[in-house]
Amino acid sequence: MRLSQLLIATLREDPADAEIPSHKLLARGGYIVKTASGLYTYGPLMWRTLKKIIEIVREELDREGAQELMMPMMHPKELWVRSGRYDRYKADGILFTLQDQKGSEYCLGPTHEEVITDFADTLINSYKQLPVNLYQIQDKFRDEIRPRYGLMRGREFIMMDAYSFDVDQAGLDEAYAKMDRAYRRIFERCGLEFRSVQADAGAIGGSGSEEFMVIADSGEDSILYCEESGYAANVEKATSIAPEAPDGGPVKDLEKHETPDIRTVEQLVGFFSMSAGAMAKTVLYKATWKDEDAVVAVMMRGDLDINEVKLVNALDCLAVELCDEETVKKVTGAEVGFAGPVGLPEEVRVLADLTLKGRTNLLTGCNETGYHCLNVNPGRDCKEPEFHDLRTAKAGETSPDGKGPLKQARGIEVGHIFKLGTKYSSAMQATFMAENGKPTPFVMGCYGIGVSRTAQSAVEQNNDAAGIQWPAPIAPFEAAVVCVDVKKEDQVALAEQVYAELKAAGIDACLDDRPLRAGPKFKDMELLGFPYCIYVGRGAADGQVEFVVRKGQQKEDLPVADAVAKLKAALGR
Ligand code: ATP
Ligand code: MG
């Protein structure tokens, strides 16, 4: 491709809403242009990169036996009602909905479990047709509350979504393992530094849910990992061995103490000269289910924090939020800062973290403004709470396998694999005839890769102040031959020759034959970030060129044949 024939338009300024390097660079390089909030047009260079990622994804999924198909992006509301997800997605605000001229209701697909389950139900009748794994690569629509960071969180974005159908759990385990393998190869081939981590599987639980995280400071996810054992998990899901707390000793009599204006754990530590680990803070949440909501009380050791994702799972509810002051007052009869398990209204469910199980003589609030209780013993002084793991694990704590400390990193979720089981097939009554002659719901898995997010993640991991440094396998061009001065015949002739040679070697090269001054050409090449450049300039008369590796901007003057050989070797051709 000759760059004189390609729309290359670089901008001098970062867009006002670009906060992270990858967003700034892609916008400045003319790779992406914002059409509206969360909606982007991919320019010709960006589309080349996206097609390369798509091809890698396709090759690796096909290698594992998955089959490509294409589903409609517009879904009838009725399918989503059948799966039971319509109300929740609508309430979350994530679903784009629309009506046709007859008034029938539709949504734009944020994900395709409903459509594929219905498809499988229609076409797959017998266990003999299983297993199958079906995927598509297509735009998804999500009305994200906060679209930002360019392609990282769009409202329309490209996703590969795959769905496996098996006769039983063992089949699902195998399908899942295949996808796990394929994902590793995909992200390796894309040149990304990534980590797979255990992910929250939501209220359906189950063992299998892993996210693939690209490690980057701008990542919206927080992950905890242990170098010694390889344990790694999203903080939403991570566990650890809790730090020690002082033993409460033999059960003592309940005492009520006046604690004027003492509300926080830190203040209590000072007031009672007790460690935070000997206290139980009680936090009130409003939990929401499909048809109801309720106030619940959560007890957590004073030195530890509540993990709201774990709380949602323990309650099997849709969402939780902290109660406002007014609700706290109404339920406990006291101001915020004095809630406790003793004397709470009977109908309030009390949950407690596992670290509180069996502990004696706790310091808690009294549900009376200005008072705390010493020596609270659940079971004696109040009802026995429901115990769950509700704690947020933290860096520095010991990995749950006991092998070493947890470290923290930020990550961008580029992929997700998930064992669904029969959640959708049961809800939608999608069955096949099993070997025993009985209609049986499909055992399903679902798998997603954010293709457009992956592309930008590669830039987030590979850039410097001057521009992008694409990993070669997904770069719009693997190499550029830059004719520094197109008015000089010897330069033109040599550049054309090198370009032809690279093309002949199967290298995806471009020729910068634009009639521009040298300065802007160099700047463009740095910004656009093709991995290798051969500059044909003044040395052309003597057969000398400059070979530049974009990563690190290493420059070398070489005889043209050596430069070509070096480039071929670098790309393995
Ligand atoms: P997130 O937690 O980042 O909102 P998610 O868990 O809702 O993502 P999934 O439903 O697992 O996303 O979708 C599969 C993949 O699609 C994700 O791993 C991610 O790479 C990509 N993805 C999800 N939402 C977006 C978005 N708004 N813009 C770009 N890519 C996205
Ligand atoms: Mg996900």
Coordinates of C-alpha atoms and ligand atoms in Angstrom, one line a residue:
M1 CA 0.0 0.0 0.0
R2 CA 1.3 3.4 -1.0
L3 CA 0.6 6.0 1.8
S4 CA -0.1 8.6 -0.9
Q5 CA -3.2 6.6 -1.7
L6 CA -4.3 6.1 1.9
L7 CA -6.1 8.5 4.1
I8 CA -3.5 9.4 6.7
A9 CA -4.5 12.4 8.7
T10 CA -2.8 13.1 12.1
L11 CA -3.9 15.6 14.6
R12 CA -1.7 17.9 16.6
E13 CA -4.0 18.1 19.7
D14 CA -5.3 15.4 22.0
P15 CA -9.1 15.3 22.1
A16 CA -10.4 17.0 25.2
D17 CA -12.0 13.8 26.6
A18 CA -8.9 11.6 26.2
E19 CA -7.5 10.7 29.6
I20 CA -5.2 7.8 28.8
P21 CA -2.2 7.5 26.4
S22 CA -3.8 4.9 24.1
H23 CA -6.9 7.0 23.6
K24 CA -4.9 10.1 22.9
L25 CA -2.5 8.4 20.5
L26 CA -5.2 6.6 18.5
A27 CA -7.2 9.8 18.1
R28 CA -4.1 11.8 17.2
G29 CA -3.0 9.2 14.7
G30 CA -6.4 9.4 13.0
Y31 CA -7.0 5.7 13.9
I32 CA -10.4 6.5 15.5
V33 CA -12.8 9.4 15.3
K34 CA -15.6 9.8 17.8
T35 CA -19.0 9.9 16.2
A36 CA -20.9 10.4 19.5
S37 CA -20.3 9.4 23.1
G38 CA -19.1 5.8 23.1
L39 CA -19.5 5.5 19.3
Y40 CA -16.4 5.5 17.1
T41 CA -15.5 5.3 13.5
Y42 CA -12.5 3.1 12.9
G43 CA -10.3 4.7 10.2
P44 CA -8.6 2.6 7.5
L45 CA -5.5 2.0 9.5
M46 CA -7.5 1.0 12.6
W47 CA -9.6 -1.3 10.6
R48 CA -6.5 -3.1 9.3
T49 CA -5.5 -3.7 12.9
L50 CA -8.9 -4.9 13.9
K51 CA -9.1 -7.3 10.9
K52 CA -5.8 -8.8 12.0
I53 CA -7.0 -9.3 15.5
I54 CA -10.2 -10.8 14.2
E55 CA -8.2 -13.2 12.0
I56 CA -6.1 -14.3 14.9
V57 CA -9.2 -14.9 17.0
R58 CA -10.8 -16.8 14.1
E59 CA -7.8 -19.0 13.5
E60 CA -7.4 -20.0 17.1
L61 CA -11.1 -20.7 17.7
D62 CA -11.3 -22.7 14.5
R63 CA -8.2 -24.7 15.6
E64 CA -10.2 -25.8 18.7
G65 CA -13.1 -26.8 16.6
A66 CA -15.4 -23.9 17.1
Q67 CA -17.8 -22.9 14.2
E68 CA -18.4 -19.4 13.1
L69 CA -22.0 -18.1 12.4
M70 CA -23.8 -14.8 12.5
M71 CA -26.8 -13.8 14.6
P72 CA -29.0 -10.7 14.3
M73 CA -27.9 -7.7 16.3
M74 CA -31.6 -6.8 16.9
H75 CA -33.4 -9.1 19.2
P76 CA -37.2 -9.4 19.9
K77 CA -38.0 -8.4 23.5
E78 CA -39.9 -11.7 23.9
L79 CA -36.6 -13.8 23.9
W80 CA -35.2 -11.7 26.7
V81 CA -38.5 -12.0 28.7
R82 CA -38.2 -15.8 28.2
S83 CA -34.7 -15.9 29.7
G84 CA -35.9 -13.7 32.6
R85 CA -33.2 -11.1 31.9
Y86 CA -35.3 -8.3 30.3
D87 CA -36.4 -6.5 33.4
R88 CA -33.0 -6.6 35.0
Y89 CA -31.1 -5.3 31.9
K90 CA -33.7 -2.7 31.4
A91 CA -33.5 -1.6 35.1
D92 CA -29.7 -1.5 34.9
G93 CA -30.1 0.8 31.9
I94 CA -27.7 -1.2 29.8
L95 CA -30.2 -2.3 27.2
F96 CA -30.8 -0.2 24.1
T97 CA -34.5 -0.8 23.2
L98 CA -36.5 0.2 20.1
Q99 CA -39.9 -0.4 18.4
D100 CA -40.7 -1.2 14.9
Q101 CA -43.5 0.5 13.0
K102 CA -46.1 -2.0 14.3
G103 CA -45.1 -1.2 17.8
S104 CA -43.3 -4.5 18.5
E105 CA -40.4 -4.2 20.9
Y106 CA -36.8 -5.0 20.3
C107 CA -33.4 -4.5 21.8
L108 CA -29.9 -4.2 20.4
G109 CA -27.9 -7.2 21.5
P110 CA -25.5 -6.5 24.4
T111 CA -24.7 -10.3 24.4
H112 CA -26.4 -13.2 22.7
E113 CA -27.2 -16.1 25.1
E114 CA -30.9 -15.8 24.3
V115 CA -30.6 -15.9 20.5
I116 CA -28.1 -18.7 20.5
T117 CA -30.0 -20.8 23.0
D118 CA -33.1 -20.4 20.8
F119 CA -31.1 -21.3 17.7
A120 CA -29.7 -24.4 19.4
D121 CA -33.1 -25.5 20.6
T122 CA -34.4 -25.3 17.0
L123 CA -31.6 -27.1 15.3
I124 CA -30.1 -29.5 17.9
N125 CA -32.4 -32.4 18.7
S126 CA -30.2 -35.2 19.7
Y127 CA -27.1 -35.8 21.9
K128 CA -25.5 -37.2 18.7
Q129 CA -25.3 -33.6 17.4
L130 CA -23.3 -32.5 20.4
P131 CA -20.9 -31.0 21.4
V132 CA -20.8 -27.8 19.4
N133 CA -19.2 -24.5 20.0
L134 CA -20.6 -21.6 18.0
Y135 CA -19.1 -18.1 17.7
Q136 CA -19.5 -14.8 15.9
I137 CA -17.6 -11.6 15.7
Q138 CA -19.9 -8.6 15.7
D139 CA -20.9 -5.3 17.1
K140 CA -22.5 -5.3 20.6
F141 CA -24.5 -2.5 22.1
R142 CA -24.5 -1.5 25.8
D143 CA -25.7 1.8 27.1
E144 CA -22.8 2.1 29.5
I145 CA -23.3 4.8 32.2
R146 CA -19.8 6.1 31.7
P147 CA -18.5 5.5 28.2
R148 CA -14.8 6.5 28.3
Y149 CA -11.2 5.8 27.4
G150 CA -12.1 5.6 23.7
L151 CA -12.5 2.0 22.6
M152 CA -12.0 0.6 26.1
R153 CA -15.6 1.3 27.1
G154 CA -17.8 2.0 24.1
R155 CA -21.5 1.8 23.7
E156 CA -21.1 0.0 20.4
F157 CA -18.0 -2.2 20.3
I158 CA -16.7 -5.3 18.5
M159 CA -16.9 -8.6 20.5
M160 CA -16.2 -12.2 19.7
D161 CA -18.9 -14.1 21.6
A162 CA -18.9 -17.9 21.7
Y163 CA -21.3 -20.4 23.2
S164 CA -20.7 -24.1 23.8
F165 CA -23.3 -26.7 24.1
D166 CA -22.6 -30.0 25.8
V167 CA -24.5 -33.0 27.1
D168 CA -23.1 -32.8 30.6
Q169 CA -20.7 -31.1 33.0
A170 CA -17.7 -33.1 31.9
G171 CA -18.3 -32.0 28.3
L172 CA -18.6 -28.4 29.4
D173 CA -15.3 -28.7 31.3
E174 CA -13.6 -29.9 28.1
A175 CA -15.1 -27.1 26.0
Y176 CA -14.0 -24.6 28.6
A177 CA -10.5 -25.9 28.7
K178 CA -10.3 -25.6 24.9
M179 CA -11.4 -22.0 25.1
D180 CA -8.9 -21.3 27.8
R181 CA -6.1 -22.6 25.6
A182 CA -7.4 -20.7 22.5
Y183 CA -7.6 -17.4 24.6
R184 CA -4.0 -17.8 25.8
R185 CA -2.7 -18.3 22.2
I186 CA -4.8 -15.4 21.0
F187 CA -3.5 -12.9 23.5
E188 CA 0.0 -14.2 23.1
R189 CA -0.2 -13.8 19.4
C190 CA -1.5 -10.3 19.8
G191 CA 1.7 -9.5 21.7
L192 CA 0.0 -8.6 25.0
E193 CA 1.3 -9.0 28.5
F194 CA -1.7 -10.6 30.2
R195 CA -2.8 -12.7 33.1
S196 CA -5.8 -15.0 33.5
V197 CA -7.6 -14.5 36.8
Q198 CA -10.4 -16.1 38.7
A199 CA -13.5 -14.0 38.2
D200 CA -16.7 -13.5 40.0
A201 CA -19.3 -15.9 38.6
G202 CA -22.3 -14.0 40.0
A203 CA -25.1 -15.6 41.9
I204 CA -25.1 -18.7 39.7
G205 CA -21.7 -19.6 41.2
G206 CA -20.0 -22.6 39.9
S207 CA -16.3 -23.1 39.6
G208 CA -15.6 -21.8 36.2
S209 CA -15.2 -18.1 35.4
E210 CA -11.9 -16.6 34.3
E211 CA -11.1 -13.2 33.0
F212 CA -8.1 -12.4 30.8
M213 CA -6.5 -9.2 32.0
V214 CA -4.1 -7.0 30.2
I215 CA -1.8 -5.5 32.8
A216 CA -2.0 -1.7 32.7
D217 CA -2.1 1.1 35.3
S218 CA -5.2 2.6 33.6
G219 CA -7.1 -0.7 33.9
E220 CA -10.5 -0.4 35.6
D221 CA -10.1 -3.8 37.3
S222 CA -8.1 -4.6 40.3
I223 CA -6.4 -8.0 40.6
L224 CA -4.6 -9.8 43.3
Y225 CA -2.0 -12.4 42.6
C226 CA 0.6 -14.5 44.3
E227 CA 4.0 -14.9 42.6
E228 CA 4.9 -18.0 44.6
S229 CA 1.8 -20.1 43.8
G230 CA 0.4 -18.5 40.7
Y231 CA -3.0 -17.8 42.4
A232 CA -4.6 -14.8 40.7
A233 CA -8.1 -13.4 41.0
N234 CA -10.2 -10.3 40.4
V235 CA -10.5 -8.5 43.7
E236 CA -14.3 -8.9 43.3
K237 CA -13.7 -12.6 43.8
A238 CA -10.3 -12.9 45.6
T239 CA -9.9 -14.5 49.0
S240 CA -6.9 -14.6 51.3
I241 CA -5.9 -15.9 54.7
A242 CA -7.2 -13.1 56.9
P243 CA -4.8 -11.3 59.2
E244 CA -4.8 -12.5 62.8
A245 CA -7.0 -10.8 65.4
P246 CA -6.8 -11.0 69.2
D247 CA -8.8 -13.8 70.8
G248 CA -11.9 -12.6 72.7
G249 CA -11.3 -15.2 75.5
P250 CA -14.1 -16.8 77.7
V251 CA -17.6 -15.3 77.3
K252 CA -18.1 -12.3 79.6
D253 CA -21.2 -10.3 80.6
L254 CA -22.6 -7.8 78.1
E255 CA -21.7 -4.2 79.0
K256 CA -23.1 -1.0 77.6
H257 CA -20.7 2.0 77.5
E258 CA -21.4 5.7 76.8
T259 CA -19.4 6.7 73.7
P260 CA -20.4 10.3 72.9
D261 CA -19.4 11.2 69.3
I262 CA -17.4 8.0 68.9
R263 CA -18.5 6.5 65.7
T264 CA -15.7 5.2 63.5
V265 CA -13.5 2.2 64.1
E266 CA -10.4 4.5 64.4
Q267 CA -12.2 6.5 67.2
L268 CA -13.2 3.3 68.9
V269 CA -9.7 1.9 68.9
G270 CA -8.5 5.1 70.7
F271 CA -11.5 5.2 73.1
F272 CA -11.4 1.6 74.3
S273 CA -7.7 1.0 73.7
M274 CA -8.7 -2.1 71.7
S275 CA -7.5 -3.4 68.4
A276 CA -9.8 -3.0 65.4
G277 CA -9.8 -6.8 65.0
A278 CA -11.7 -7.2 68.3
M279 CA -14.6 -5.1 67.0
A280 CA -17.4 -5.9 64.6
K281 CA -18.7 -3.0 62.6
T282 CA -22.3 -3.4 61.5
V283 CA -23.3 -1.8 58.1
L284 CA -26.8 -1.6 56.8
Y285 CA -27.5 -2.2 53.1
K286 CA -30.6 -2.0 51.0
A287 CA -30.7 -5.2 48.9
T288 CA -32.8 -5.4 45.8
W289 CA -34.3 -8.6 44.3
K290 CA -36.5 -8.8 41.3
D291 CA -39.8 -8.2 43.1
E292 CA -38.8 -6.8 46.5
D293 CA -36.1 -5.0 48.5
A294 CA -35.1 -5.2 52.1
V295 CA -32.6 -3.8 54.6
V296 CA -30.0 -6.2 55.7
A297 CA -27.2 -5.8 58.3
V298 CA -23.7 -6.9 57.6
M299 CA -21.2 -7.6 60.4
M300 CA -17.5 -7.3 59.5
R301 CA -14.4 -7.4 61.7
G302 CA -13.3 -3.8 62.4
D303 CA -10.0 -4.1 60.6
L304 CA -11.5 -5.6 57.4
D305 CA -13.7 -4.3 54.5
I306 CA -17.0 -5.5 53.0
N307 CA -16.9 -6.7 49.4
E308 CA -20.2 -5.8 47.9
V309 CA -19.9 -8.3 45.0
K310 CA -19.6 -11.1 47.5
L311 CA -22.5 -9.6 49.4
V312 CA -24.7 -9.6 46.3
N313 CA -23.9 -13.3 45.7
A314 CA -24.5 -14.3 49.3
L315 CA -27.9 -12.7 49.2
D316 CA -28.6 -13.9 45.6
C317 CA -30.0 -10.4 44.9
L318 CA -29.6 -8.0 42.0
A319 CA -27.8 -5.2 43.8
V320 CA -26.9 -3.7 47.2
E321 CA -26.4 -0.1 48.2
L322 CA -25.5 1.5 51.5
C323 CA -28.6 2.7 53.4
D324 CA -29.0 6.5 53.7
E325 CA -28.9 8.2 57.1
E326 CA -32.7 8.3 57.3
T327 CA -33.1 4.6 56.8
V328 CA -30.3 3.8 59.3
K329 CA -32.1 6.0 61.9
K330 CA -35.5 4.3 61.2
V331 CA -34.2 0.8 61.4
T332 CA -31.7 1.1 64.3
G333 CA -33.3 4.0 66.2
A334 CA -29.8 5.6 66.3
E335 CA -27.6 7.9 64.2
V336 CA -25.1 6.5 61.8
G337 CA -22.1 5.1 63.6
F338 CA -24.0 3.2 66.4
A339 CA -25.5 0.3 64.6
G340 CA -25.0 -3.2 66.1
P341 CA -26.6 -6.7 66.0
V342 CA -28.2 -6.4 69.5
G343 CA -31.8 -5.3 69.4
L344 CA -32.2 -5.0 65.7
P345 CA -35.7 -5.4 64.4
E346 CA -36.5 -9.1 64.1
E347 CA -37.2 -8.9 60.3
V348 CA -33.7 -7.6 59.5
R349 CA -31.5 -10.3 58.2
V350 CA -28.0 -10.3 59.7
L351 CA -25.1 -11.6 57.7
A352 CA -21.5 -11.8 59.1
D353 CA -18.2 -12.4 57.6
L354 CA -16.6 -15.8 58.2
T355 CA -13.8 -14.2 60.2
L356 CA -16.3 -13.4 62.9
K357 CA -17.4 -17.1 63.3
G358 CA -16.9 -18.3 66.8
R359 CA -15.5 -15.0 68.0
T360 CA -16.4 -13.9 71.5
N361 CA -16.8 -10.7 73.4
L362 CA -17.0 -8.3 70.4
L363 CA -17.2 -4.6 70.6
T364 CA -20.2 -3.4 68.5
G365 CA -22.7 -0.5 68.3
C366 CA -25.8 -0.6 70.5
N367 CA -28.4 0.8 68.1
E368 CA -28.6 3.8 70.5
T369 CA -27.0 7.1 69.7
G370 CA -23.9 7.6 71.9
Y371 CA -23.5 4.0 73.1
H372 CA -21.5 0.9 72.2
C373 CA -21.6 -2.6 73.7
L374 CA -18.7 -4.6 74.9
N375 CA -18.7 -8.4 75.1
V376 CA -21.3 -9.0 72.5
N377 CA -21.6 -12.8 71.8
P378 CA -23.8 -13.6 68.8
G379 CA -26.2 -16.4 69.7
R380 CA -26.5 -15.2 73.3
D381 CA -27.1 -11.4 72.9
C382 CA -28.6 -11.5 69.4
K383 CA -29.6 -14.0 66.8
E384 CA -26.8 -16.0 65.2
P385 CA -25.9 -14.3 61.9
E386 CA -25.7 -16.1 58.5
F387 CA -21.9 -16.5 57.9
H388 CA -20.4 -16.0 54.4
D389 CA -17.2 -14.9 53.0
L390 CA -18.0 -11.2 52.6
R391 CA -14.5 -9.7 53.0
T392 CA -12.4 -7.8 50.5
A393 CA -9.0 -9.5 50.2
K394 CA -6.0 -7.0 50.1
A395 CA -2.5 -6.9 48.9
G396 CA 0.0 -8.0 51.6
E397 CA -2.4 -10.6 53.0
T398 CA -1.4 -14.3 52.5
S399 CA -2.7 -16.0 49.3
P400 CA -5.5 -18.5 50.1
D401 CA -3.1 -21.4 49.3
G402 CA -0.8 -20.1 52.1
K403 CA 2.2 -19.9 49.7
G404 CA 3.0 -16.2 49.7
P405 CA 1.8 -12.7 50.0
L406 CA -0.7 -11.2 47.5
K407 CA 0.3 -8.4 45.3
Q408 CA -2.0 -6.0 43.5
A409 CA -2.1 -4.9 39.9
R410 CA -4.5 -3.1 37.6
G411 CA -5.9 -4.8 34.6
I412 CA -8.0 -4.3 31.5
E413 CA -10.5 -7.1 31.0
V414 CA -10.1 -8.2 27.4
G415 CA -11.7 -11.6 27.6
H416 CA -14.0 -13.7 29.8
I417 CA -14.8 -17.4 29.8
F418 CA -17.7 -18.6 31.8
K419 CA -19.4 -21.9 32.7
L420 CA -23.1 -21.2 32.5
G421 CA -24.4 -24.7 33.1
T422 CA -28.1 -24.9 32.4
K423 CA -29.1 -21.4 33.4
Y424 CA -30.4 -20.3 30.0
S425 CA -31.3 -23.7 28.6
S426 CA -33.5 -24.3 31.7
A427 CA -35.1 -20.9 31.7
M428 CA -35.8 -21.1 28.0
Q429 CA -36.6 -24.8 28.0
A430 CA -34.0 -25.5 25.3
T431 CA -33.5 -29.3 25.4
F432 CA -32.0 -32.1 23.4
M433 CA -32.8 -35.8 23.5
A434 CA -30.2 -37.5 25.7
E435 CA -28.9 -41.0 25.2
N436 CA -31.4 -42.2 27.8
G437 CA -34.3 -40.9 25.6
K438 CA -35.1 -38.0 28.0
P439 CA -35.3 -34.3 27.0
T440 CA -32.4 -32.7 28.7
P441 CA -31.3 -29.0 28.9
F442 CA -28.1 -28.1 27.2
V443 CA -25.1 -27.6 29.4
M444 CA -23.6 -24.3 28.2
G445 CA -20.6 -22.2 28.4
C446 CA -20.1 -18.6 27.1
Y447 CA -17.0 -16.8 26.1
G448 CA -16.3 -13.3 25.1
I449 CA -13.4 -11.3 23.7
G450 CA -13.5 -7.5 23.4
V451 CA -11.9 -7.2 20.0
S452 CA -11.9 -3.4 19.9
R453 CA -10.8 -3.1 23.5
T454 CA -8.0 -5.6 22.8
A455 CA -6.7 -3.4 20.0
Q456 CA -6.6 -0.3 22.3
S457 CA -5.0 -2.3 25.1
A458 CA -2.1 -3.2 22.9
V459 CA -1.5 0.5 22.4
E460 CA -1.9 1.2 26.1
Q461 CA 0.9 -1.4 26.7
N462 CA 3.1 -0.3 23.9
N463 CA 3.7 3.4 23.5
D464 CA 6.1 6.2 24.2
A465 CA 5.8 10.0 24.3
A466 CA 6.1 10.2 20.5
G467 CA 3.5 7.6 19.6
I468 CA 2.3 4.0 19.3
Q469 CA 4.6 0.9 19.1
W470 CA 2.3 -1.7 17.6
P471 CA 3.2 -5.4 18.3
A472 CA 4.0 -6.6 14.7
P473 CA 1.2 -9.2 14.4
I474 CA -1.5 -6.6 14.8
A475 CA 0.1 -3.5 13.4
P476 CA -1.7 -1.9 10.5
F477 CA 1.5 -2.5 8.5
E478 CA 4.4 -4.6 9.7
A479 CA 6.9 -2.2 8.2
A480 CA 7.1 1.1 6.3
V481 CA 9.6 2.0 3.6
V482 CA 10.0 5.8 3.8
C483 CA 11.2 7.6 0.8
V484 CA 12.5 10.7 2.5
D485 CA 12.5 13.0 -0.5
V486 CA 10.2 12.0 -3.4
K487 CA 11.8 14.6 -5.7
K488 CA 15.1 12.6 -5.7
E489 CA 15.1 9.9 -8.3
D490 CA 17.7 7.7 -6.6
Q491 CA 15.7 7.7 -3.4
V492 CA 12.5 6.9 -5.2
A493 CA 14.1 4.1 -7.2
L494 CA 15.7 2.5 -4.1
A495 CA 12.6 2.9 -2.0
E496 CA 10.5 1.2 -4.7
Q497 CA 13.0 -1.6 -4.9
V498 CA 13.0 -2.2 -1.1
Y499 CA 9.2 -2.0 -1.0
A500 CA 9.0 -4.6 -3.8
E501 CA 11.4 -6.9 -2.1
L502 CA 9.5 -6.8 1.2
K503 CA 6.2 -7.5 -0.5
A504 CA 7.8 -10.4 -2.3
A505 CA 8.9 -11.8 1.1
G506 CA 5.3 -11.7 2.2
I507 CA 5.8 -8.7 4.5
D508 CA 2.8 -6.5 5.0
A509 CA 4.7 -3.3 4.2
C510 CA 3.7 0.2 3.1
L511 CA 5.6 2.7 1.1
D512 CA 5.6 6.3 2.3
D513 CA 5.7 8.1 -1.0
R514 CA 3.9 11.2 0.2
P515 CA 5.3 14.5 -1.1
L516 CA 6.1 15.8 2.4
R517 CA 9.1 17.2 4.1
A518 CA 11.3 14.8 6.0
G519 CA 10.3 16.2 9.5
P520 CA 6.6 15.6 9.3
K521 CA 7.2 12.1 7.8
F522 CA 9.4 11.1 10.7
K523 CA 6.8 12.4 13.1
D524 CA 4.0 10.6 11.5
M525 CA 5.9 7.3 11.5
E526 CA 6.6 7.7 15.2
L527 CA 3.0 8.5 16.0
L528 CA 1.5 5.8 13.8
G529 CA 3.8 3.2 15.3
F530 CA 4.6 0.7 12.6
P531 CA 7.1 -1.7 14.2
Y532 CA 9.9 -1.4 11.6
C533 CA 10.9 1.4 9.2
I534 CA 13.5 1.6 6.5
Y535 CA 14.3 5.2 5.6
V536 CA 15.6 5.8 2.2
G537 CA 17.3 9.2 2.2
R538 CA 20.6 10.8 1.3
G539 CA 22.5 7.6 1.5
A540 CA 20.5 6.1 -1.4
A541 CA 23.3 7.0 -3.8
D542 CA 25.6 4.7 -1.9
G543 CA 23.0 2.0 -1.2
Q544 CA 22.8 3.1 2.4
V545 CA 19.5 3.2 4.4
E546 CA 18.4 3.8 8.0
F547 CA 16.8 0.9 9.8
V548 CA 14.6 1.8 12.7
V549 CA 12.9 -0.4 15.3
R550 CA 10.0 1.6 16.7
K551 CA 10.1 -0.1 20.1
G552 CA 12.9 1.9 21.7
Q553 CA 13.5 3.9 18.5
Q554 CA 16.8 2.0 17.8
K555 CA 18.3 3.4 14.7
E556 CA 21.1 1.9 12.5
D557 CA 22.6 3.0 9.2
L558 CA 23.1 -0.1 7.0
P559 CA 23.7 -1.2 3.5
V560 CA 20.2 -1.8 2.0
A561 CA 20.6 -5.6 1.7
D562 CA 21.5 -5.8 5.4
A563 CA 18.6 -3.7 6.4
V564 CA 16.2 -5.9 4.4
A565 CA 17.8 -9.1 5.8
K566 CA 17.5 -7.7 9.3
L567 CA 13.8 -6.8 8.8
K568 CA 13.0 -10.3 7.4
A569 CA 14.8 -11.9 10.4
A570 CA 12.9 -9.8 12.9
L571 CA 9.6 -10.8 11.3
G572 CA 10.6 -14.4 10.9
R573 CA 10.3 -14.5 7.1
Ligands
ATP1 P1 -16.8 -4.8 32.0 O1 -16.7 -5.5 33.3 O2 -15.5 -4.2 31.5 O3 -18.0 -3.9 31.8 P2 -18.2 -7.2 31.2 O4 -17.7 -8.1 32.2 O5 -19.5 -6.6 31.3 O6 -17.1 -6.0 31.0 P3 -18.5 -9.3 29.2 O7 -20.0 -9.3 29.2 O8 -17.7 -10.3 29.9 O9 -18.1 -7.8 29.7 O10 -18.1 -9.1 27.7 C1 -17.0 -9.8 27.1 C2 -15.9 -8.9 26.7 O11 -16.3 -7.8 26.0 C3 -15.2 -8.2 27.9 O12 -14.2 -9.1 28.5 C4 -14.6 -7.0 27.3 O13 -13.3 -7.3 26.8 C5 -15.5 -6.6 26.2 N1 -16.4 -5.5 26.6 C6 -17.4 -5.5 27.5 N2 -18.0 -4.3 27.6 C7 -17.3 -3.5 26.7 C8 -17.4 -2.1 26.3 N3 -18.4 -1.3 26.8 N4 -16.6 -1.6 25.4 C9 -15.6 -2.4 24.8 N5 -15.5 -3.7 25.2 C10 -16.3 -4.2 26.1
MG2 MG -16.8 -9.9 31.9

